[in-house]
PDB file of C-alpha atoms in Angstrom:
ATOM      1  CA  GLU J   1      -0.039  10.543   2.402  1.00 86.00           C
ATOM      2  CA  GLY J   2      -3.627   9.554   3.163  1.00 91.00           C
ATOM      3  CA  TRP J   3      -2.780   5.900   2.540  1.00 94.00           C
ATOM      4  CA  VAL J   4      -0.050   6.066   5.185  1.00 95.00           C
ATOM      5  CA  GLU J   5      -2.308   7.877   7.664  1.00 95.00           C
ATOM      6  CA  HIS J   6      -4.942   5.170   7.235  1.00 96.00           C
ATOM      7  CA  LEU J   7      -2.319   2.450   7.758  1.00 96.00           C
ATOM      8  CA  VAL J   8      -1.218   4.045  11.028  1.00 96.00           C
ATOM      9  CA  ALA J   9      -4.866   4.442  12.107  1.00 97.00           C
ATOM     10  CA  SER J  10      -5.593   0.787  11.255  1.00 97.00           C
ATOM     11  CA  ARG J  11      -2.578  -0.323  13.302  1.00 97.00           C
ATOM     12  CA  GLU J  12      -3.935   1.654  16.243  1.00 97.00           C
ATOM     13  CA  GLN J  13      -7.493   0.343  15.672  1.00 96.00           C
ATOM     14  CA  VAL J  14      -6.428  -3.306  15.875  1.00 96.00           C
ATOM     15  CA  LYS J  15      -4.141  -2.471  18.815  1.00 95.00           C
ATOM     16  CA  LEU J  16      -0.839  -3.666  17.367  1.00 94.00           C
ATOM     17  CA  PRO J  17       2.533  -2.701  18.863  1.00 89.00           C
ATOM     18  CA  ASP J  18       4.068   0.531  17.619  1.00 93.00           C
ATOM     19  CA  THR J  19       6.710  -1.187  15.468  1.00 94.00           C
ATOM     20  CA  LEU J  20       5.351  -0.025  12.111  1.00 96.00           C
ATOM     21  CA  SER J  21       7.735   1.475   9.564  1.00 97.00           C
ATOM     22  CA  TYR J  22       6.806   2.310   5.986  1.00 97.00           C
ATOM     23  CA  ILE J  23       7.929   3.781   2.667  1.00 96.00           C
ATOM     24  CA  LEU J  24       5.563   5.149   0.033  1.00 95.00           C
ATOM     25  CA  LYS J  25       7.360   4.798  -3.273  1.00 94.00           C
ATOM     26  CA  PRO J  26       6.905   7.260  -6.162  1.00 92.00           C
ATOM     27  CA  PRO J  27       4.255   6.515  -8.778  1.00 90.00           C
ATOM     28  CA  GLN J  28       5.081   4.310 -11.737  1.00 89.00           C
ATOM     29  CA  THR J  29       3.189   4.048 -14.995  1.00 87.00           C
ATOM     30  CA  MET J  30       1.315   0.865 -15.746  1.00 80.00           C
ATOM     31  CA  MET J  31       3.203   0.213 -18.969  1.00 70.00           C
ATOM     32  CA  ASP J  32       4.791  -2.856 -20.451  1.00 56.00           C
ATOM     33  CA  ALA J  33       7.966  -4.291 -18.966  1.00 55.00           C
ATOM     34  CA  ALA J  34      10.077  -2.716 -21.732  1.00 57.00           C
ATOM     35  CA  THR J  35       9.603   0.786 -20.265  1.00 59.00           C
ATOM     36  CA  PRO J  36      13.119   1.789 -19.171  1.00 65.00           C
ATOM     37  CA  ASP J  37      12.096   4.172 -16.377  1.00 68.00           C
ATOM     38  CA  PRO J  38       8.456   3.892 -15.206  1.00 62.00           C
ATOM     39  CA  VAL J  39       8.913   6.683 -12.624  1.00 65.00           C
ATOM     40  CA  ALA J  40      10.050   9.157 -15.290  1.00 67.00           C
ATOM     41  CA  ALA J  41       7.260   7.943 -17.579  1.00 63.00           C
ATOM     42  CA  ALA J  42       4.702   8.674 -14.847  1.00 59.00           C
ATOM     43  CA  ALA J  43       6.031  12.217 -14.437  1.00 64.00           C
ATOM     44  CA  ALA J  44       6.044  12.804 -18.195  1.00 68.00           C
ATOM     45  CA  ASN J  45       2.475  11.583 -18.713  1.00 70.00           C
ATOM     46  CA  PRO J  46       0.223  12.609 -15.795  1.00 67.00           C
ATOM     47  CA  ASN J  47      -2.842  11.109 -17.515  1.00 77.00           C
ATOM     48  CA  ALA J  48      -1.392   7.589 -17.662  1.00 80.00           C
ATOM     49  CA  PRO J  49      -2.619   4.937 -15.210  1.00 87.00           C
ATOM     50  CA  THR J  50      -0.126   4.546 -12.365  1.00 89.00           C
ATOM     51  CA  THR J  51       0.692   2.335  -9.420  1.00 91.00           C
ATOM     52  CA  HIS J  52       2.095   3.295  -6.024  1.00 92.00           C
ATOM     53  CA  ASP J  53       3.758   0.744  -3.774  1.00 96.00           C
ATOM     54  CA  LEU J  54       3.448   1.178  -0.037  1.00 97.00           C
ATOM     55  CA  ASP J  55       6.063  -0.978   1.709  1.00 98.00           C
ATOM     56  CA  PHE J  56       5.671  -1.563   5.419  1.00 98.00           C
ATOM     57  CA  GLU J  57       7.262  -3.622   8.167  1.00 97.00           C
ATOM     58  CA  LEU J  58       5.992  -4.772  11.533  1.00 96.00           C
ATOM     59  CA  LYS J  59       7.897  -6.558  14.291  1.00 96.00           C
ATOM     60  CA  GLY J  60       6.364  -8.989  16.781  1.00 94.00           C
ATOM     61  CA  ILE J  61       3.171  -9.656  14.814  1.00 94.00           C
ATOM     62  CA  HIS J  62       1.205 -12.863  14.350  1.00 94.00           C
ATOM     63  CA  GLU J  63      -0.441 -13.892  11.088  1.00 94.00           C
ATOM     64  CA  LEU J  64      -3.979 -13.280  12.366  1.00 96.00           C
ATOM     65  CA  GLU J  65      -2.999  -9.815  13.574  1.00 96.00           C
ATOM     66  CA  LEU J  66      -1.649  -8.962  10.126  1.00 96.00           C
ATOM     67  CA  LEU J  67      -4.888 -10.191   8.547  1.00 97.00           C
ATOM     68  CA  ALA J  68      -6.893  -8.035  10.988  1.00 97.00           C
ATOM     69  CA  LEU J  69      -4.726  -5.021  10.086  1.00 97.00           C
ATOM     70  CA  LEU J  70      -5.178  -5.578   6.348  1.00 97.00           C
ATOM     71  CA  ASN J  71      -8.931  -6.072   6.733  1.00 97.00           C
ATOM     72  CA  ASP J  72      -9.363  -2.875   8.750  1.00 97.00           C
ATOM     73  CA  TYR J  73      -7.190  -1.023   6.260  1.00 97.00           C
ATOM     74  CA  ARG J  74      -9.192  -2.351   3.298  1.00 96.00           C
ATOM     75  CA  ILE J  75     -12.404  -1.079   4.874  1.00 95.00           C
ATOM     76  CA  THR J  76     -11.127   2.411   5.723  1.00 94.00           C
ATOM     77  CA  VAL J  77      -8.619   3.388   3.030  1.00 95.00           C
ATOM     78  CA  HIS J  78      -9.614   5.294  -0.087  1.00 90.00           C
ATOM     79  CA  GLY J  79      -8.421   3.697  -3.296  1.00 87.00           C
ATOM     80  CA  ARG J  80      -7.949   0.272  -4.799  1.00 90.00           C
ATOM     81  CA  PHE J  81      -5.001  -1.838  -3.754  1.00 94.00           C
ATOM     82  CA  ARG J  82      -3.838  -5.404  -3.560  1.00 96.00           C
ATOM     83  CA  VAL J  83      -1.336  -7.162  -1.359  1.00 97.00           C
ATOM     84  CA  GLN J  84       1.576  -7.437  -3.764  1.00 97.00           C
ATOM     85  CA  ALA J  85       3.845  -9.391  -1.416  1.00 97.00           C
ATOM     86  CA  CYS J  86       4.389 -10.344   2.214  1.00 97.00           C
ATOM     87  CA  LYS J  87       7.482 -11.970   3.665  1.00 97.00           C
ATOM     88  CA  PHE J  88       7.737 -13.332   7.198  1.00 96.00           C
ATOM     89  CA  SER J  89      10.923 -14.031   9.135  1.00 96.00           C
ATOM     90  CA  ASP J  90      12.516 -14.086  12.598  1.00 94.00           C
ATOM     91  CA  ALA J  91       9.892 -16.150  14.413  1.00 92.00           C
ATOM     92  CA  THR J  92       9.929 -15.562  18.182  1.00 91.00           C
ATOM     93  CA  PRO J  93       7.358 -16.198  20.914  1.00 91.00           C
ATOM     94  CA  ALA J  94       6.401 -12.512  20.553  1.00 89.00           C
ATOM     95  CA  GLY J  95       5.612 -12.946  16.843  1.00 93.00           C
ATOM     96  CA  LEU J  96       7.129 -12.560  13.407  1.00 95.00           C
ATOM     97  CA  PHE J  97       8.847  -9.865  11.418  1.00 97.00           C
ATOM     98  CA  ALA J  98       6.527  -9.042   8.499  1.00 97.00           C
ATOM     99  CA  GLN J  99       7.529  -7.123   5.366  1.00 98.00           C
ATOM    100  CA  CYS J 100       4.641  -6.366   3.021  1.00 98.00           C
ATOM    101  CA  THR J 101       4.005  -4.371  -0.130  1.00 98.00           C
ATOM    102  CA  LEU J 102       0.582  -2.938  -0.942  1.00 97.00           C
ATOM    103  CA  ARG J 103       0.114  -1.835  -4.555  1.00 96.00           C
ATOM    104  CA  PHE J 104      -2.363   0.985  -5.214  1.00 95.00           C
ATOM    105  CA  PHE J 105      -3.851   1.558  -8.657  1.00 92.00           C
ATOM    106  CA  ASN J 106      -4.674   5.035  -9.938  1.00 87.00           C
ATOM    107  CA  LEU J 107      -6.698   5.567 -13.068  1.00 81.00           C
ATOM    108  CA  PRO J 108      -7.047   9.169 -14.220  1.00 76.00           C
ATOM    109  CA  GLU J 109     -10.529  10.534 -14.527  1.00 72.00           C
ATOM    110  CA  ALA J 110     -11.790  10.727 -18.080  1.00 61.00           C
ATOM    111  CA  VAL J 111     -11.628  14.219 -19.501  1.00 59.00           C
ATOM    112  CA  LYS J 112     -15.072  15.334 -20.620  1.00 61.00           C
ATOM    113  CA  PRO J 113     -15.336  17.001 -24.021  1.00 63.00           C
ATOM    114  CA  PRO J 114     -16.172  20.743 -23.894  1.00 70.00           C
ATOM    115  CA  GLY J 115     -19.865  21.581 -23.762  1.00 63.00           C
ATOM    116  CA  ARG J 116     -21.018  18.436 -21.951  1.00 56.00           C
TER     117      ARG J 116
END
């Protein structure tokens, strides 16, 4: 939820129109492609490294505005992520329709042996 709150705050910080919509997908394990259900695997093994995809859309945005949003977000959000994908469509004088996916990486903390 914090990732979404930071995205909304970054949109407000760079003064973009309030056209943001988003979906935070459930965690998936970082396993090989042969894993039949990475969501179930993540639930079954809470100590496995996982990814979370945060999909978002913005209407009426220009490329430089999206870059400003992503830069502000990178500076303020907690956690490691990469831009997994961005797709632009519906060019108008007001801007583009942008659909992007940010992929967050979660590595569990190492369990310390007793007595240390």
